[in-house]
Amino acid sequence: DMKVPMAPCQGAAMTRRYGWTVAFGKEDVGCAIAAHTYGWERADEQAAVEFLTFMNYAADETAAKRVLKGFRQLDAGDDLVVIYSPLERTQIEPDVILVYVNPAQLMRLIHGKTHGAGDPIDSSFSGRAASCTEGAIGALQDKACKVVVPGNGDRVWAGCQDHEMVMAIPAEELPGVVEGLEKTHQRGIRYPIPTYRNYAPEVALTLPLADIFRPGATTAFKK
């Protein structure tokens, strides 16, 4: 329908900014990394290594091979379809929920996830293939929440902003995250952050307050 091949992260951006439902099949994808990690078109290893070194994503061939090996990969066949849909009105039962937040909101989501069992969240960060692979595929395969630092593609093609991060939540984990948010909220761990204000500010003055506010008085502050 869009008449152009696109990166899956662009579909995520259309969903969260326009409220659209966007589907990606093999013929729709214009991102080589996503085509590789989702299994639509496995890249020739040498070609991928040459790309990673040419772009200086990796210092040499050895490093490039380690980068390639570190990518999460789906093996669902090349007829796989990936669908992005707005959570508040989707008609498709999701496998993974991607929540775009600022760092303080991400902290609260982590509180929500860790409230039940107490275990920390394990994630990996490469700056590449982030929301689509480290996030969506990682959460799907591990059946666990993932913290995502948006990659270069997320920023260049999908318009992800400097203040944004992502949490990828497997659908079955969402009720527990919401419950954890509610429970911690009850005790005052909230967003917006309720910063502490009940204290006397320390201002070093050379004059008594009565003299400072005397008409014509000159106030001198210690350096």
Coordinates of N, CA and C in Angstrom, one line a residue:
D1 N 0.8 -1.2 0.0 CA 0.0 0.0 0.0 C 0.9 1.3 0.0
M2 N 2.0 1.2 0.7 CA 2.8 2.4 0.8 C 3.7 2.6 -0.5
K3 N 3.8 1.6 -1.3 CA 4.5 1.7 -2.6 C 6.0 1.8 -2.5
V4 N 6.6 1.7 -1.3 CA 8.0 1.8 -1.1 C 8.4 0.8 0.0
P5 N 9.6 0.2 -0.1 CA 10.1 -0.7 0.9 C 10.6 0.2 2.1
M6 N 10.3 -0.3 3.3 CA 10.7 0.5 4.5 C 11.3 -0.4 5.6
A7 N 11.9 0.2 6.6 CA 12.4 -0.5 7.7 C 11.2 -0.7 8.7
P8 N 11.2 -1.9 9.4 CA 10.2 -2.1 10.4 C 10.0 -1.0 11.4
C9 N 11.1 -0.4 11.8 CA 11.0 0.7 12.8 C 10.2 1.8 12.3
Q10 N 10.1 2.0 11.0 CA 9.2 3.0 10.4 C 7.8 2.7 10.7
G11 N 7.5 1.4 10.6 CA 6.1 0.9 10.9 C 5.8 1.2 12.3
A12 N 6.7 0.9 13.2 CA 6.5 1.2 14.6 C 6.2 2.7 14.8
A13 N 6.9 3.6 14.1 CA 6.7 5.0 14.2 C 5.4 5.4 13.7
M14 N 4.9 4.8 12.6 CA 3.6 5.2 12.0 C 2.5 4.7 13.0
T15 N 2.7 3.6 13.6 CA 1.7 3.1 14.6 C 1.6 4.1 15.8
R16 N 2.7 4.5 16.4 CA 2.6 5.3 17.6 C 2.4 6.7 17.3
R17 N 2.7 7.2 16.1 CA 2.4 8.6 15.8 C 1.1 8.9 15.0
Y18 N 0.8 7.9 14.2 CA -0.4 8.1 13.4 C -1.6 7.2 13.9
G19 N -1.3 6.2 14.6 CA -2.4 5.3 15.1 C -2.7 4.2 14.0
W20 N -1.8 4.0 13.0 CA -2.0 3.1 12.0 C -1.7 1.7 12.4
T21 N -2.3 0.7 11.7 CA -1.8 -0.7 11.8 C -1.0 -1.0 10.5
V22 N 0.2 -1.4 10.6 CA 1.1 -1.6 9.5 C 1.7 -3.0 9.5
A23 N 1.6 -3.6 8.4 CA 2.1 -5.0 8.3 C 3.3 -5.1 7.3
F24 N 4.3 -5.9 7.7 CA 5.5 -6.1 6.9 C 5.7 -7.5 6.5
G25 N 5.8 -7.8 5.3 CA 6.2 -9.1 4.7 C 7.5 -9.0 4.1
K26 N 8.0 -10.0 3.5 CA 9.3 -10.1 2.9 C 9.5 -9.0 1.8
E27 N 8.4 -8.8 1.0 CA 8.5 -7.8 -0.1 C 8.4 -6.4 0.3
D28 N 8.1 -6.1 1.6 CA 7.9 -4.8 2.1 C 9.2 -4.2 2.8
V29 N 10.2 -5.0 3.0 CA 11.3 -4.6 3.9 C 12.4 -4.0 3.1
G30 N 12.8 -2.8 3.5 CA 14.0 -2.1 2.9 C 15.2 -2.0 3.8
C31 N 15.2 -2.8 4.9 CA 16.3 -2.7 5.8 C 17.0 -4.0 5.8
A32 N 18.3 -4.0 5.4 CA 19.0 -5.3 5.2 C 19.2 -6.0 6.6
I33 N 19.4 -5.3 7.6 CA 19.6 -5.9 9.0 C 18.3 -6.6 9.4
A34 N 17.2 -5.9 9.3 CA 15.9 -6.5 9.7 C 15.6 -7.7 8.8
A35 N 15.9 -7.6 7.5 CA 15.6 -8.7 6.6 C 16.4 -9.9 7.0
H36 N 17.6 -9.7 7.5 CA 18.5 -10.8 8.0 C 18.0 -11.3 9.3
T37 N 17.7 -10.4 10.3 CA 17.3 -10.9 11.7 C 15.9 -11.5 11.7
Y38 N 15.0 -11.1 10.8 CA 13.7 -11.6 10.8 C 13.6 -12.9 9.9
G39 N 14.7 -13.2 9.2 CA 14.7 -14.4 8.4 C 14.1 -14.3 7.0
W40 N 13.8 -13.0 6.6 CA 13.3 -12.9 5.3 C 14.3 -13.1 4.2
E41 N 15.5 -12.6 4.5 CA 16.6 -12.8 3.6 C 17.9 -12.8 4.3
R42 N 18.5 -14.0 4.6 CA 19.7 -14.1 5.3 C 20.9 -13.5 4.5
A43 N 21.6 -12.6 5.1 CA 22.7 -11.9 4.4 C 23.8 -12.9 4.2
D44 N 24.5 -12.8 3.1 CA 25.8 -13.5 2.9 C 26.7 -13.0 4.0
E45 N 27.4 -13.9 4.7 CA 28.2 -13.5 5.8 C 29.3 -12.6 5.4
Q46 N 30.0 -12.9 4.3 CA 31.1 -12.0 3.9 C 30.6 -10.6 3.5
A47 N 29.5 -10.6 2.8 CA 28.9 -9.3 2.4 C 28.5 -8.5 3.6
A48 N 27.9 -9.1 4.7 CA 27.6 -8.4 5.9 C 28.8 -7.9 6.6
V49 N 29.8 -8.8 6.7 CA 31.1 -8.4 7.3 C 31.7 -7.1 6.6
E50 N 31.7 -7.2 5.3 CA 32.2 -6.0 4.5 C 31.4 -4.8 4.8
F51 N 30.1 -4.9 4.9 CA 29.3 -3.7 5.2 C 29.6 -3.1 6.6
L52 N 29.7 -4.0 7.6 CA 29.9 -3.6 8.9 C 31.3 -2.9 9.1
T53 N 32.3 -3.4 8.4 CA 33.6 -2.8 8.4 C 33.7 -1.5 7.6
F54 N 33.0 -1.5 6.4 CA 33.0 -0.3 5.6 C 32.4 0.9 6.3
M55 N 31.3 0.6 7.1 CA 30.6 1.6 7.8 C 31.2 2.0 9.1
N56 N 32.3 1.2 9.4 CA 33.1 1.4 10.7 C 32.2 1.1 11.9
Y57 N 31.2 0.2 11.7 CA 30.5 -0.4 12.9 C 31.4 -1.4 13.6
A58 N 32.4 -1.9 12.9 CA 33.3 -2.8 13.4 C 34.7 -2.5 13.0
A59 N 35.7 -2.7 13.9 CA 37.1 -2.3 13.6 C 37.7 -3.1 12.5
D60 N 37.4 -4.4 12.5 CA 38.0 -5.3 11.5 C 37.1 -6.5 11.3
E61 N 37.5 -7.4 10.5 CA 36.7 -8.6 10.1 C 36.3 -9.4 11.3
T62 N 37.2 -9.6 12.2 CA 37.0 -10.4 13.4 C 35.8 -9.7 14.3
A63 N 35.9 -8.4 14.5 CA 34.9 -7.7 15.2 C 33.6 -7.8 14.5
A64 N 33.6 -7.6 13.2 CA 32.4 -7.6 12.4 C 31.7 -9.0 12.5
K65 N 32.4 -10.1 12.5 CA 31.8 -11.4 12.6 C 31.2 -11.6 14.0
R66 N 31.8 -11.0 15.0 CA 31.2 -11.1 16.4 C 29.9 -10.2 16.4
V67 N 29.9 -9.1 15.8 CA 28.7 -8.3 15.7 C 27.6 -9.1 15.0
L68 N 27.9 -9.7 13.9 CA 26.9 -10.5 13.1 C 26.4 -11.6 14.0
K69 N 27.3 -12.3 14.6 CA 26.9 -13.4 15.5 C 26.0 -13.0 16.6
G70 N 26.2 -11.8 17.1 CA 25.4 -11.3 18.2 C 24.0 -10.9 17.9
F71 N 23.6 -10.8 16.6 CA 22.3 -10.4 16.3 C 21.3 -11.5 16.6
R72 N 20.2 -11.1 17.2 CA 19.1 -12.1 17.4 C 18.5 -12.4 16.1
Q73 N 18.0 -13.7 15.9 CA 17.5 -14.1 14.6 C 16.2 -14.9 14.8
L74 N 15.2 -14.6 14.0 CA 14.0 -15.4 13.9 C 14.2 -16.4 12.8
D75 N 13.6 -17.6 12.9 CA 13.6 -18.6 11.9 C 12.2 -19.1 11.7
A76 N 11.3 -18.2 11.3 CA 9.9 -18.5 11.0 C 9.6 -18.7 9.6
G77 N 10.6 -18.6 8.7 CA 10.4 -18.8 7.3 C 10.2 -17.4 6.6
D78 N 10.4 -17.4 5.3 CA 10.3 -16.1 4.6 C 8.8 -15.6 4.4
D79 N 7.8 -16.4 4.8 CA 6.4 -15.9 4.7 C 6.0 -15.3 6.0
L80 N 6.9 -15.0 6.9 CA 6.6 -14.3 8.2 C 6.0 -12.9 7.9
V81 N 5.0 -12.5 8.6 CA 4.5 -11.2 8.5 C 4.5 -10.6 9.9
V82 N 5.1 -9.4 10.0 CA 5.2 -8.7 11.3 C 4.2 -7.5 11.3
I83 N 3.4 -7.4 12.3 CA 2.4 -6.4 12.3 C 2.6 -5.5 13.5
Y84 N 2.5 -4.2 13.2 CA 2.5 -3.1 14.3 C 1.1 -2.5 14.4
S85 N 0.6 -2.4 15.6 CA -0.7 -1.9 15.8 C -0.8 -1.2 17.1
P86 N -1.6 -0.1 17.2 CA -1.7 0.7 18.4 C -2.4 -0.1 19.5
L87 N -1.8 -0.2 20.6 CA -2.2 -1.1 21.7 C -3.7 -0.8 22.2
E88 N -4.0 0.5 22.2 CA -5.3 0.9 22.7 C -6.5 0.5 21.9
R89 N -6.2 0.1 20.6 CA -7.4 -0.3 19.8 C -7.0 -1.4 18.8
T90 N -5.9 -2.1 19.1 CA -5.6 -3.2 18.1 C -6.6 -4.3 18.1
Q91 N -6.8 -4.9 16.9 CA -7.7 -6.1 16.8 C -6.8 -7.3 16.7
I92 N -5.5 -7.2 16.9 CA -4.6 -8.3 16.8 C -4.0 -8.5 18.1
E93 N -4.0 -9.8 18.6 CA -3.4 -10.1 19.9 C -1.9 -10.0 19.8
P94 N -1.3 -9.1 20.5 CA 0.2 -8.9 20.3 C 1.0 -10.0 21.0
D95 N 2.2 -10.2 20.4 CA 3.2 -11.1 21.0 C 4.1 -10.2 21.9
V96 N 4.4 -9.0 21.5 CA 5.3 -8.1 22.2 C 4.8 -6.7 22.2
I97 N 4.9 -6.0 23.3 CA 4.5 -4.6 23.3 C 5.8 -3.7 23.4
L98 N 5.9 -2.7 22.5 CA 7.0 -1.8 22.6 C 6.5 -0.5 23.2
V99 N 7.1 -0.1 24.3 CA 6.6 1.2 24.9 C 7.8 2.2 24.8
Y100 N 7.5 3.3 24.2 CA 8.5 4.4 24.0 C 8.4 5.4 25.1
V101 N 9.4 5.6 25.9 CA 9.4 6.4 27.1 C 10.7 7.3 27.2
N102 N 10.6 8.2 28.2 CA 11.8 8.9 28.6 C 12.5 8.1 29.7
P103 N 13.8 8.4 30.0 CA 14.5 7.6 31.0 C 13.8 7.4 32.4
A104 N 13.1 8.5 32.8 CA 12.4 8.4 34.1 C 11.2 7.5 34.0
Q105 N 10.5 7.5 32.9 CA 9.4 6.6 32.7 C 9.9 5.2 32.6
L106 N 11.0 5.0 32.0 CA 11.6 3.7 31.8 C 11.9 3.1 33.2
M107 N 12.5 4.0 34.1 CA 12.7 3.6 35.5 C 11.5 3.0 36.1
R108 N 10.3 3.7 35.9 CA 9.1 3.2 36.5 C 8.6 1.9 35.9
L109 N 8.8 1.7 34.6 CA 8.5 0.4 34.0 C 9.3 -0.7 34.6
I110 N 10.6 -0.4 34.8 CA 11.5 -1.4 35.4 C 11.0 -1.7 36.8
H111 N 10.6 -0.7 37.6 CA 10.0 -0.9 38.9 C 8.8 -1.9 38.8
G112 N 8.0 -1.6 37.8 CA 6.8 -2.4 37.6 C 7.1 -3.9 37.3
K113 N 8.1 -4.1 36.5 CA 8.5 -5.4 36.1 C 9.2 -6.2 37.3
T114 N 10.0 -5.5 38.0 CA 10.8 -6.2 39.0 C 10.1 -6.3 40.4
H115 N 8.9 -5.7 40.5 CA 8.2 -5.7 41.7 C 7.8 -7.1 42.1
G116 N 7.4 -7.9 41.2 CA 6.8 -9.2 41.6 C 7.9 -10.2 42.0
A117 N 8.9 -10.5 41.2 CA 9.9 -11.5 41.5 C 11.2 -10.9 42.1
G118 N 11.4 -9.6 41.7 CA 12.7 -9.0 42.2 C 13.9 -9.1 41.3
D119 N 13.8 -10.0 40.3 CA 14.9 -10.2 39.4 C 15.2 -9.0 38.5
P120 N 16.4 -8.6 38.3 CA 16.7 -7.5 37.4 C 16.4 -7.9 35.9
I121 N 16.4 -6.9 35.1 CA 16.1 -7.1 33.7 C 17.5 -7.3 32.9
D122 N 17.6 -8.3 32.2 CA 18.8 -8.6 31.4 C 18.6 -8.1 30.0
S123 N 19.5 -7.3 29.5 CA 19.3 -6.8 28.1 C 20.7 -6.7 27.5
S124 N 20.8 -6.5 26.2 CA 22.0 -6.3 25.5 C 21.9 -5.0 24.6
F125 N 23.0 -4.4 24.5 CA 23.0 -3.1 23.8 C 24.2 -3.0 22.8
S126 N 23.8 -2.8 21.5 CA 24.8 -2.7 20.4 C 24.7 -1.4 19.7
G127 N 23.6 -0.7 19.8 CA 23.4 0.5 19.0 C 22.9 0.2 17.6
R128 N 22.7 -1.1 17.3 CA 22.2 -1.5 16.0 C 21.1 -2.5 16.2
A129 N 20.2 -2.5 15.2 CA 19.1 -3.5 15.2 C 18.4 -3.5 16.6
A130 N 18.0 -2.3 17.0 CA 17.6 -2.2 18.4 C 16.1 -2.5 18.7
S131 N 15.2 -1.6 18.3 CA 13.8 -1.9 18.6 C 13.3 -3.2 17.9
C132 N 13.7 -3.4 16.7 CA 13.2 -4.6 15.9 C 13.8 -5.9 16.4
T133 N 15.1 -5.9 16.8 CA 15.8 -7.1 17.1 C 16.1 -7.3 18.5
E134 N 16.9 -6.4 19.1 CA 17.2 -6.5 20.5 C 15.9 -6.4 21.4
G135 N 15.0 -5.6 20.9 CA 13.7 -5.4 21.6 C 12.7 -6.5 21.3
A136 N 12.1 -6.4 20.1 CA 11.0 -7.3 19.7 C 11.4 -8.8 19.7
I137 N 12.5 -9.1 19.0 CA 12.9 -10.5 18.9 C 13.4 -11.0 20.2
G138 N 14.2 -10.2 20.9 CA 14.7 -10.6 22.2 C 13.6 -10.9 23.2
A139 N 12.6 -10.0 23.3 CA 11.5 -10.2 24.2 C 10.7 -11.5 23.9
L140 N 10.5 -11.7 22.5 CA 9.8 -12.8 22.1 C 10.5 -14.1 22.4
Q141 N 11.8 -14.2 22.1 CA 12.5 -15.4 22.3 C 12.8 -15.7 23.7
D142 N 13.1 -14.7 24.5 CA 13.4 -15.0 25.9 C 12.2 -15.0 26.8
K143 N 11.0 -14.5 26.3 CA 9.8 -14.4 27.1 C 10.1 -13.5 28.3
A144 N 10.8 -12.4 28.1 CA 11.2 -11.6 29.2 C 11.3 -10.1 28.7
C145 N 11.1 -9.2 29.6 CA 11.2 -7.8 29.2 C 12.6 -7.4 28.8
K146 N 12.7 -6.4 27.9 CA 14.0 -6.0 27.5 C 14.0 -4.4 27.5
V147 N 15.1 -3.9 28.0 CA 15.4 -2.4 27.9 C 16.1 -2.2 26.6
V148 N 15.7 -1.2 25.8 CA 16.2 -1.0 24.5 C 16.8 0.5 24.4
V149 N 18.0 0.6 24.0 CA 18.5 1.9 23.6 C 18.3 2.0 22.1
P150 N 17.5 2.9 21.6 CA 17.2 2.9 20.2 C 18.5 3.1 19.3
G151 N 18.5 2.3 18.2 CA 19.7 2.3 17.4 C 19.7 3.5 16.4
N152 N 20.7 3.5 15.5 CA 20.9 4.5 14.5 C 19.7 4.5 13.5
G153 N 19.3 3.3 13.1 CA 18.1 3.2 12.2 C 16.9 3.7 12.9
D154 N 16.6 3.4 14.1 CA 15.5 4.0 14.9 C 15.4 5.5 14.8
R155 N 16.6 6.1 14.8 CA 16.7 7.6 14.9 C 16.6 8.2 13.5
V156 N 17.4 7.6 12.5 CA 17.5 8.2 11.2 C 16.1 8.0 10.4
W157 N 15.6 6.8 10.4 CA 14.4 6.4 9.6 C 13.1 6.5 10.4
A158 N 13.1 6.2 11.6 CA 11.9 6.2 12.4 C 11.6 7.4 13.2
G159 N 12.6 8.4 13.2 CA 12.4 9.6 13.9 C 12.4 9.5 15.4
C160 N 13.0 8.5 16.0 CA 13.1 8.4 17.4 C 14.0 9.5 18.0
Q161 N 13.5 10.1 19.0 CA 14.1 11.3 19.6 C 15.2 11.0 20.6
D162 N 16.0 12.0 20.9 CA 17.2 11.8 21.8 C 16.7 11.4 23.2
H163 N 15.6 11.9 23.6 CA 15.1 11.6 25.0 C 14.4 10.3 25.1
E164 N 14.2 9.5 24.0 CA 13.4 8.3 24.0 C 14.2 7.1 24.2
M165 N 13.6 6.2 25.0 CA 14.1 4.8 25.1 C 12.9 3.9 25.0
V166 N 13.1 2.6 25.0 CA 12.0 1.6 24.7 C 12.1 0.5 25.7
M167 N 10.9 0.0 26.2 CA 10.9 -1.3 26.8 C 10.1 -2.2 26.0
A168 N 10.6 -3.4 25.7 CA 9.9 -4.4 25.0 C 9.3 -5.4 26.0
I169 N 8.0 -5.6 26.0 CA 7.3 -6.4 27.0 C 6.6 -7.5 26.4
P170 N 6.9 -8.8 26.6 CA 6.1 -9.9 26.1 C 4.7 -9.7 26.6
A171 N 3.7 -10.0 25.8 CA 2.3 -9.8 26.1 C 1.9 -10.5 27.4
E172 N 2.4 -11.7 27.7 CA 2.1 -12.4 28.9 C 2.6 -11.7 30.2
E173 N 3.6 -10.8 30.0 CA 4.3 -10.1 31.1 C 3.6 -8.8 31.4
L174 N 2.7 -8.3 30.5 CA 2.2 -7.0 30.7 C 1.3 -6.8 31.9
P175 N 0.4 -7.8 32.3 CA -0.4 -7.6 33.5 C 0.5 -7.5 34.8
G176 N 1.6 -8.2 34.8 CA 2.5 -8.1 36.0 C 3.2 -6.8 36.1
V177 N 3.6 -6.2 34.9 CA 4.2 -4.9 34.9 C 3.2 -3.8 35.3
V178 N 2.0 -3.9 34.8 CA 1.0 -2.9 35.2 C 0.7 -3.0 36.7
E179 N 0.5 -4.2 37.2 CA 0.3 -4.4 38.7 C 1.5 -3.9 39.5
G180 N 2.7 -4.1 39.0 CA 3.8 -3.6 39.8 C 3.9 -2.0 39.8
L181 N 3.5 -1.4 38.6 CA 3.4 0.0 38.6 C 2.3 0.5 39.6
E182 N 1.2 -0.1 39.6 CA 0.1 0.3 40.5 C 0.6 0.2 42.0
K183 N 1.2 -0.9 42.3 CA 1.6 -1.2 43.7 C 2.7 -0.2 44.2
T184 N 3.7 0.1 43.3 CA 4.7 1.0 43.7 C 4.2 2.4 43.7
H185 N 3.2 2.7 42.8 CA 2.6 4.1 42.8 C 1.9 4.4 44.1
Q186 N 1.3 3.4 44.7 CA 0.6 3.6 46.0 C 1.5 4.1 47.1
R187 N 2.8 3.7 47.0 CA 3.7 4.1 48.1 C 4.5 5.4 47.7
G188 N 4.1 6.1 46.6 CA 4.7 7.3 46.3 C 5.9 7.3 45.3
I189 N 6.1 6.1 44.7 CA 7.1 5.9 43.7 C 6.4 6.2 42.4
R190 N 6.5 7.4 41.9 CA 5.6 7.8 40.8 C 6.3 8.5 39.7
Y191 N 5.5 8.7 38.6 CA 5.9 9.6 37.5 C 4.7 10.5 37.2
P192 N 4.9 11.8 37.1 CA 6.2 12.6 37.3 C 6.8 12.4 38.6
I193 N 8.1 12.4 38.7 CA 8.8 12.2 39.9 C 8.5 13.2 41.0
P194 N 8.0 12.8 42.1 CA 7.7 13.8 43.2 C 8.9 14.2 43.9
T195 N 9.7 15.2 43.4 CA 10.9 15.6 44.0 C 10.7 16.2 45.4
Y196 N 11.7 16.0 46.3 CA 11.6 16.4 47.7 C 11.8 17.9 47.9
R197 N 10.9 18.5 48.6 CA 10.9 19.9 48.8 C 10.9 20.4 50.3
N198 N 10.7 19.4 51.2 CA 10.5 19.8 52.6 C 11.8 20.0 53.3
Y199 N 12.5 21.1 53.1 CA 13.8 21.4 53.7 C 14.1 22.9 53.6
A200 N 14.9 23.3 54.6 CA 15.3 24.7 54.6 C 16.5 24.9 53.6
P201 N 16.4 25.8 52.6 CA 17.5 26.0 51.7 C 18.6 26.7 52.4
E202 N 19.8 26.3 52.0 CA 21.1 26.8 52.6 C 21.6 27.9 51.7
V203 N 21.4 29.2 52.2 CA 21.9 30.3 51.5 C 22.9 31.1 52.4
A204 N 24.1 31.1 52.0 CA 25.1 31.8 52.9 C 25.1 33.3 52.7
L205 N 24.7 34.0 53.8 CA 24.5 35.5 53.7 C 25.5 36.1 54.7
T206 N 25.9 37.4 54.4 CA 26.7 38.1 55.3 C 25.9 39.0 56.2
L207 N 24.6 39.2 55.9 CA 23.8 40.1 56.7 C 22.6 39.4 57.3
P208 N 22.1 39.8 58.4 CA 20.9 39.2 59.0 C 19.7 39.5 58.0
L209 N 18.7 38.6 58.0 CA 17.6 38.7 57.1 C 16.9 40.1 57.3
A210 N 16.8 40.6 58.6 CA 16.1 41.8 58.8 C 16.9 43.0 58.1
D211 N 18.2 42.9 58.0 CA 19.0 43.9 57.3 C 18.9 43.8 55.8
I212 N 18.8 42.5 55.3 CA 18.7 42.3 53.9 C 17.5 43.0 53.3
F213 N 16.3 42.9 54.0 CA 15.1 43.4 53.4 C 14.8 44.8 53.9
R214 N 15.8 45.5 54.6 CA 15.6 46.9 54.9 C 15.7 47.7 53.7
P215 N 14.8 48.7 53.5 CA 14.8 49.5 52.3 C 16.2 50.1 52.1
G216 N 16.7 50.1 50.9 CA 18.0 50.6 50.6 C 19.2 49.8 50.9
A217 N 19.0 48.6 51.5 CA 20.1 47.7 52.0 C 20.7 47.1 50.7
T218 N 22.0 46.9 50.9 CA 22.8 46.2 49.8 C 23.1 44.8 50.3
T219 N 22.7 43.7 49.5 CA 22.9 42.4 49.9 C 24.2 41.8 49.3
A220 N 25.0 41.2 50.2 CA 26.3 40.7 49.8 C 26.2 39.2 50.1
F221 N 26.5 38.4 49.1 CA 26.6 36.9 49.2 C 28.0 36.5 49.2
K222 N 28.3 35.5 50.1 CA 29.6 34.9 50.1 C 29.9 34.2 48.8
K223 N 31.1 34.2 48.4 CA 31.5 33.5 47.2 C 31.8 32.1 47.6

